CSV table of C-alpha atoms and ligand atoms in Angstrom, one decimal:
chain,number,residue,atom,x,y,z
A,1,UNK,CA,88.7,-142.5,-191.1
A,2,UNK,CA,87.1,-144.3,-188.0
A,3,UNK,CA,88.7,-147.8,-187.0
A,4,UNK,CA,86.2,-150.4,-188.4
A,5,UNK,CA,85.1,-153.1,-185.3
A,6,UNK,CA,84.9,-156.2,-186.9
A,7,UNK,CA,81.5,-158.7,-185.8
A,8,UNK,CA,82.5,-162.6,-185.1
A,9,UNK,CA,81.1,-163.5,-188.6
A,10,UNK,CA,83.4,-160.8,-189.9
A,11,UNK,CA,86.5,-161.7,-187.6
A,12,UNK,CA,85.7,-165.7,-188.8
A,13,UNK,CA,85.6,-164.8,-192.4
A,14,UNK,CA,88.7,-162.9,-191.9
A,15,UNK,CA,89.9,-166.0,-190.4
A,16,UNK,CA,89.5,-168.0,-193.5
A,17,UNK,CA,91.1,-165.4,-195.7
A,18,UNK,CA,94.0,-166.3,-193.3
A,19,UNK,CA,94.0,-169.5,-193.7
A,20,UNK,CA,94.8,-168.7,-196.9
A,21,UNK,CA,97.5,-166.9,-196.7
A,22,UNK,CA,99.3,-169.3,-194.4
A,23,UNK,CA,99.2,-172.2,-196.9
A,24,UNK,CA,100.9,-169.5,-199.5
A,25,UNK,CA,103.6,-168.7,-197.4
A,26,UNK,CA,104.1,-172.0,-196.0
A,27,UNK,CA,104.5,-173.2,-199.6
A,28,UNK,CA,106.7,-170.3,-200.3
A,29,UNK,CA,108.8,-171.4,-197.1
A,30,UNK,CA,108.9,-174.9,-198.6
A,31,UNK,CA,110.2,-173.6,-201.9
A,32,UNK,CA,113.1,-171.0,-200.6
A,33,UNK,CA,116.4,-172.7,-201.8
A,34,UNK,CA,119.2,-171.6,-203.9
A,35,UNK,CA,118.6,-171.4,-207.3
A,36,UNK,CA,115.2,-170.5,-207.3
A,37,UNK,CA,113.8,-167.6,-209.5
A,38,UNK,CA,111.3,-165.0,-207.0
A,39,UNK,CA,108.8,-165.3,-209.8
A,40,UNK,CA,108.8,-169.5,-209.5
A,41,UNK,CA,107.8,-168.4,-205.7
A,42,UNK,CA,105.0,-165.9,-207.4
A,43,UNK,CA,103.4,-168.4,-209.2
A,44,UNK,CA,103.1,-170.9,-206.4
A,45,UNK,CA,101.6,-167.8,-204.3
A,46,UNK,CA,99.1,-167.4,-207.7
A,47,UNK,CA,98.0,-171.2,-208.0
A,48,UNK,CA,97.9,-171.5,-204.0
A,49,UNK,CA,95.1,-168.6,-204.0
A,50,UNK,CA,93.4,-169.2,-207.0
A,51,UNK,CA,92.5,-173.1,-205.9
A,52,UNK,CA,91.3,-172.3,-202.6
A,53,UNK,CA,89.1,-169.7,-204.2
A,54,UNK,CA,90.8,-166.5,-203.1
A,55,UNK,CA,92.2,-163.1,-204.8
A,56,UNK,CA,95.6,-161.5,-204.6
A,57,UNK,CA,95.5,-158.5,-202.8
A,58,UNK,CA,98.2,-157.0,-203.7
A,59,UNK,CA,97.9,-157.6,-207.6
A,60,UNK,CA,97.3,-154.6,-209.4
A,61,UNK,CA,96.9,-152.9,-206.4
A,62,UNK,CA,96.2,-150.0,-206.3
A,63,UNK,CA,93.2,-149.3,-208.2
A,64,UNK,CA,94.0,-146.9,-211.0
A,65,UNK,CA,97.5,-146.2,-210.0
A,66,UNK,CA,99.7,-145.8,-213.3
A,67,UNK,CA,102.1,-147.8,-211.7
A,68,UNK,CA,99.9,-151.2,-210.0
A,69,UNK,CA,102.0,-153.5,-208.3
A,70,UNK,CA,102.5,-156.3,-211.1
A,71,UNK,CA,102.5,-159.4,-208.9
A,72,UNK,CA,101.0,-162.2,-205.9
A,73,UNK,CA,103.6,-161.6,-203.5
A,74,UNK,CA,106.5,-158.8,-202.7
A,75,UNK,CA,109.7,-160.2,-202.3
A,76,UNK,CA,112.5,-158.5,-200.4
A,77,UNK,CA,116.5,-159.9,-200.8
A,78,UNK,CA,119.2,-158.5,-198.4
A,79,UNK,CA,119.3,-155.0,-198.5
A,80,UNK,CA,115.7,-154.9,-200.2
A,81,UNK,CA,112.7,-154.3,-197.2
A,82,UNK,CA,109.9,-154.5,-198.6
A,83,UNK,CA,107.6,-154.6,-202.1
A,84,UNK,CA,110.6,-156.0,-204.5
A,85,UNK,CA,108.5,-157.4,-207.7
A,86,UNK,CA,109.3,-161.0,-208.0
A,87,UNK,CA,111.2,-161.6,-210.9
A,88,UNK,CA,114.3,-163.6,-213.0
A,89,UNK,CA,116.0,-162.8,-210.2
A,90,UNK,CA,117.8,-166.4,-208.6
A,91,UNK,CA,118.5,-167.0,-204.5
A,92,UNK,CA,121.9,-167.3,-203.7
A,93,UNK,CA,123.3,-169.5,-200.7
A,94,UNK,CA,123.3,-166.5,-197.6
A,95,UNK,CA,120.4,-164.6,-198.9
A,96,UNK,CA,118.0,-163.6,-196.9
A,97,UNK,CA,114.5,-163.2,-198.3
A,98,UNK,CA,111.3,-161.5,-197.2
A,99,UNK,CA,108.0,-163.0,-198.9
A,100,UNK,CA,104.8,-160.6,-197.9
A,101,UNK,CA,101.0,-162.0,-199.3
A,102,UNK,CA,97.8,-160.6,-199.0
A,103,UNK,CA,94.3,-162.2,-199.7
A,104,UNK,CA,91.0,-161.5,-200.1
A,105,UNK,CA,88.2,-164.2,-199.1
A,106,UNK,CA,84.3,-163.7,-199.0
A,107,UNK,CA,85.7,-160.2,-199.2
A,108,UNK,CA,88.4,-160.0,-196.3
A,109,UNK,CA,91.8,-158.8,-196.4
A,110,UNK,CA,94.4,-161.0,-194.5
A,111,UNK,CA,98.2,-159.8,-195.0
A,112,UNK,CA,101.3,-161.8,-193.3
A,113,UNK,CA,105.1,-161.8,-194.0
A,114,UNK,CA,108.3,-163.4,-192.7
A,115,UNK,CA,112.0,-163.3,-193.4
A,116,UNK,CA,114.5,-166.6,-193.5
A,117,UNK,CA,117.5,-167.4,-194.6
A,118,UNK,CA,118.5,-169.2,-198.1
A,119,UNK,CA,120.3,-172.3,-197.2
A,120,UNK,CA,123.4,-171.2,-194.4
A,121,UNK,CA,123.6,-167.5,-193.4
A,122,UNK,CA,125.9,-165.8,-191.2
A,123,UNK,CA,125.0,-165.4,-187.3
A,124,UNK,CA,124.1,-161.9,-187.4
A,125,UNK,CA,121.4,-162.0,-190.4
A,126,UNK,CA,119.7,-165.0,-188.4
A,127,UNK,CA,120.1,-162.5,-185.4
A,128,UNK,CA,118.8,-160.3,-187.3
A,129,UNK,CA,115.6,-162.8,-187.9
A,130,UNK,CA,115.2,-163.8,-184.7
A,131,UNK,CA,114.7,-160.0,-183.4
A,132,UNK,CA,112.9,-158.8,-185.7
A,133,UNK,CA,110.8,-161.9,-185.0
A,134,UNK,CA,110.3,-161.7,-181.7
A,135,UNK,CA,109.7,-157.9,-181.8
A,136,UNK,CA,106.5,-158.9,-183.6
A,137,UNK,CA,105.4,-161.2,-181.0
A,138,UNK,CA,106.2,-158.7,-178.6
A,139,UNK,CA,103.9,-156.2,-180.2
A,140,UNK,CA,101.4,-158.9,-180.4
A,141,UNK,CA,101.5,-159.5,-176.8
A,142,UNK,CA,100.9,-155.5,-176.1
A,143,UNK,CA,97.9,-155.9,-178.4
A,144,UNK,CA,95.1,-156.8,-175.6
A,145,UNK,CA,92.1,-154.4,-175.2
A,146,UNK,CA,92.9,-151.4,-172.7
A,147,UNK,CA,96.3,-150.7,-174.1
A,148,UNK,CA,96.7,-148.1,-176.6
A,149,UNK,CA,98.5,-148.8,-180.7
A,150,UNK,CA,101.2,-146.2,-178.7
A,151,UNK,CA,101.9,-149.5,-176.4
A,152,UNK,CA,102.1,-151.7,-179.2
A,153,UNK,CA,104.7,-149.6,-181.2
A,154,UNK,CA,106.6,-149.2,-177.8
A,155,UNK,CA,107.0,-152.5,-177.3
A,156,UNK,CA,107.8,-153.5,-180.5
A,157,UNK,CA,110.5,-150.9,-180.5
A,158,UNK,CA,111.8,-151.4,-176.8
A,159,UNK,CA,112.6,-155.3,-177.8
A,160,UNK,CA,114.5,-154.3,-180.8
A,161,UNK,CA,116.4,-151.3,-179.5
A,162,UNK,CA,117.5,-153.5,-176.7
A,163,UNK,CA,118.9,-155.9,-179.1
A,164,UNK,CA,121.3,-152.8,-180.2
A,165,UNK,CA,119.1,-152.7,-184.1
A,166,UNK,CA,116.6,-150.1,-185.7
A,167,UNK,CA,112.9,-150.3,-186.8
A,168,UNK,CA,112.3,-148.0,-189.7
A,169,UNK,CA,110.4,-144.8,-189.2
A,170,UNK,CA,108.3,-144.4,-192.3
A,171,UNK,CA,106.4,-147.8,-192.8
A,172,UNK,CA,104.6,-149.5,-190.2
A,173,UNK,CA,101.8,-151.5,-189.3
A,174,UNK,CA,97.7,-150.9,-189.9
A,175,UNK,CA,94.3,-151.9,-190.0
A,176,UNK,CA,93.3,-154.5,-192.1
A,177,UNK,CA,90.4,-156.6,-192.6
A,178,UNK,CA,87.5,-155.1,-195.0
A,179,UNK,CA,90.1,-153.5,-197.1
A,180,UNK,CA,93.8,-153.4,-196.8
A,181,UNK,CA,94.5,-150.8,-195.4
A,182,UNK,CA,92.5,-149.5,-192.2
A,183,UNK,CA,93.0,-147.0,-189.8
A,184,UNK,CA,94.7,-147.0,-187.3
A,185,UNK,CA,98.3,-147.0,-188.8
A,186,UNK,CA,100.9,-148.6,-186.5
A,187,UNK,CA,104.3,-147.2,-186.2
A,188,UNK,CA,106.8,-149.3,-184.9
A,189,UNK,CA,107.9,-146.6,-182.5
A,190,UNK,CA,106.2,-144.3,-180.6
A,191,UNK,CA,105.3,-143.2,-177.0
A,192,UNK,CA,103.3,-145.6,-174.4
A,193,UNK,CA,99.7,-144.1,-173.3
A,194,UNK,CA,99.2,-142.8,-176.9
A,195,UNK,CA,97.0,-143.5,-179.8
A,196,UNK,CA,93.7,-145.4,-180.4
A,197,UNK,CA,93.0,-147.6,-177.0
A,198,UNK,CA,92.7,-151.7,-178.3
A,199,UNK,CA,89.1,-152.8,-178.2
A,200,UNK,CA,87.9,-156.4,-179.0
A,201,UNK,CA,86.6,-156.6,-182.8
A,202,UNK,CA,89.5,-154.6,-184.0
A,203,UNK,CA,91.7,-156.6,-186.7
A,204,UNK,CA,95.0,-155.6,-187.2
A,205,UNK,CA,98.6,-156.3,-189.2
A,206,UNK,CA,101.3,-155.5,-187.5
A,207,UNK,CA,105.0,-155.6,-189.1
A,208,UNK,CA,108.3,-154.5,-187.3
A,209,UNK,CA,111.0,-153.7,-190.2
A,210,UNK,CA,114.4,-154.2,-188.3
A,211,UNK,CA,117.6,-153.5,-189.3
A,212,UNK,CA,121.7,-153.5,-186.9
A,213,UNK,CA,122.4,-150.0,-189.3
A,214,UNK,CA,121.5,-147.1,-190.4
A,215,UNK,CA,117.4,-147.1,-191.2
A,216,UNK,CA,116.8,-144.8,-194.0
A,217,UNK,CA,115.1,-145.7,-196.6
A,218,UNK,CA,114.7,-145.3,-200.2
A,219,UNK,CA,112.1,-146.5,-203.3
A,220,UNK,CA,114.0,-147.9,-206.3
A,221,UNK,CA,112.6,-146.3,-209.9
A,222,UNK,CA,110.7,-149.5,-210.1
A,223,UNK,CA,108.3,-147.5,-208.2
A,224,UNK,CA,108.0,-150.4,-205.6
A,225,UNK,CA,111.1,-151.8,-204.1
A,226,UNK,CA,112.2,-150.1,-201.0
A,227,UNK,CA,115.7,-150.4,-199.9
A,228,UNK,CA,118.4,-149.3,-197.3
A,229,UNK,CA,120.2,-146.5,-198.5
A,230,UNK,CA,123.6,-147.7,-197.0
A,231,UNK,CA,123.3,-151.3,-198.4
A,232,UNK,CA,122.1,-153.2,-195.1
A,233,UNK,CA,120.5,-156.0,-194.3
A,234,UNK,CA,116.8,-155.8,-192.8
A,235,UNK,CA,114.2,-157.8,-192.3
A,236,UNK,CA,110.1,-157.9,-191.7
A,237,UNK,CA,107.7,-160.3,-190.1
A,238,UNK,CA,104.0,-159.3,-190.0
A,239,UNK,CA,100.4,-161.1,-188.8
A,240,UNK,CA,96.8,-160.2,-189.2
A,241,UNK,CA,95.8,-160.5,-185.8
A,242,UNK,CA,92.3,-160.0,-184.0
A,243,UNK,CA,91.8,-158.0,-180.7
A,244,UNK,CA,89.9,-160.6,-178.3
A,245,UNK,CA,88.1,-159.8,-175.1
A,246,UNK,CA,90.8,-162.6,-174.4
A,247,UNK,CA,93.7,-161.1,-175.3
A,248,UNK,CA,95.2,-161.2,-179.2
A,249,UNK,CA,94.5,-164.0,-181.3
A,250,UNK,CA,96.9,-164.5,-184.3
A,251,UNK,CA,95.0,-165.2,-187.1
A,252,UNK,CA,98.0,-166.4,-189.7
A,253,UNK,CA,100.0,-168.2,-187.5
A,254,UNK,CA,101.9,-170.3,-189.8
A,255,UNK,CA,102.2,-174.5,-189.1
B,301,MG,MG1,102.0,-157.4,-195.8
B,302,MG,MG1,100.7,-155.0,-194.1
């Protein structure tokens, strides 16, 4: 599959399909607090969408699957990283949860996620945030045109192996934009100099998935929920950006 160069109309709707987004996951930030079931956080993902006029992206996704993802948002608890199906489940005090949306708006696909803490957590799971969080700026600051998606994953991984933690192996980053997922994919790792070079037009998600042990991975029988096989704590931040002639522009940048 060739990597799909995105016109400014294109990049602007893909803009508003952002905008989106970042009112769900603000709202979902708002609502994160002990007590609360992950589906309560669904439905304000659901109503948030539906009244600006938007689609879930992720909702029955994908097409013809026997097994379509059954919700708005994937949420992630603790040892869970990514695609846990919001449920009766309740946050506890010390949790930490990652909340992942897609949308699709005048037929754009925008995709963001972060991680945070439900009410106090310990220093080393908001360590854990604040690398994985800045590993996905630093990735966004390789992302100018010239560089290569093997500069990007280097940098992402350079910041987090520096900070003594691991970025998992088998899920990564990718295109995004007319559909969800686009070529190029975008490991988190990987050598410098390698890959697709950047060029301005290109829209992409990146999404380090950080964890201080061991990073293998498995998926529950649920179909969807991936965890860490030795019980762990990870964590995930993404961003649909947009490759300028500027540099990156992030286009779900949250308030
Ligand atoms: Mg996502
Ligand atoms: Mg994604």
């Amino acid at each position: 599959m060739a990597i799909i160069i995105k016109s400014h109309a294109e990049i602007q709707a893909l803009r508003e399909s952002a905008q989106i987004n970042v009112e769900v996951l603000c709202r979902l930030r708002d609502a994160v607090r002990p007590g609360v079931k992950t589906k309560e956080l669904d439905k304000i993902a659901a109503e948030t969408i539906a009244r600006r006029g938007g689609k879930a992206a992720f909702l029955g996704h994908p097409k013809g699957s026997p097994h379509p993802f059954p919700a708005t948002i994937t949420v992630a608890i603790n040892e869970q990283l990514v695609h846990g199906i919001p449920d009766e489940r309740v946050l506890v005090e010390g949790d930490i949860i990652s909340l992942d949306c897609g949308t699709i708006y005048k037929g754009f696909v925008s995709d963001s996620a972060f991680s945070m803490g439900v009410g106090k957590i310990s220093p080393e799971a908001q360590c854990l945030l604040d690398v994985t969080e800045n590993s996905l700026l630093k990735g966004i600051e390789a992302s100018v045109p010239s560089n290569r998606i093997g500069d990007v994953s280097r940098a992402i991984q350079m910041y987090v192996e520096s900070h003594g933690m691991h970025v998992v192996r088998e899920y990564g980053g990718h295109g995004v934009g007319r559909s969800m997922w686009e070529d190029p994919h975008i490991p988190n790792w990987g050598d410098p100099g390698r890959g697709n070079r950047l060029k301005p037009g290109m829209t992409l998600a990146l999404e380090p998935m950080v964890m201080p042990g061991d990073p293998t991975t498995k998926v529950l029988d649920d179909h969807w929920t991936v965890v860490m096989v030795d019980g762990g704590l990870c964590a995930h931040f993404e961003h649909t950006i947009a490759i300028t002639e500027n540099g990156p522009e992030i286009l779900t940048k949250l308030d």
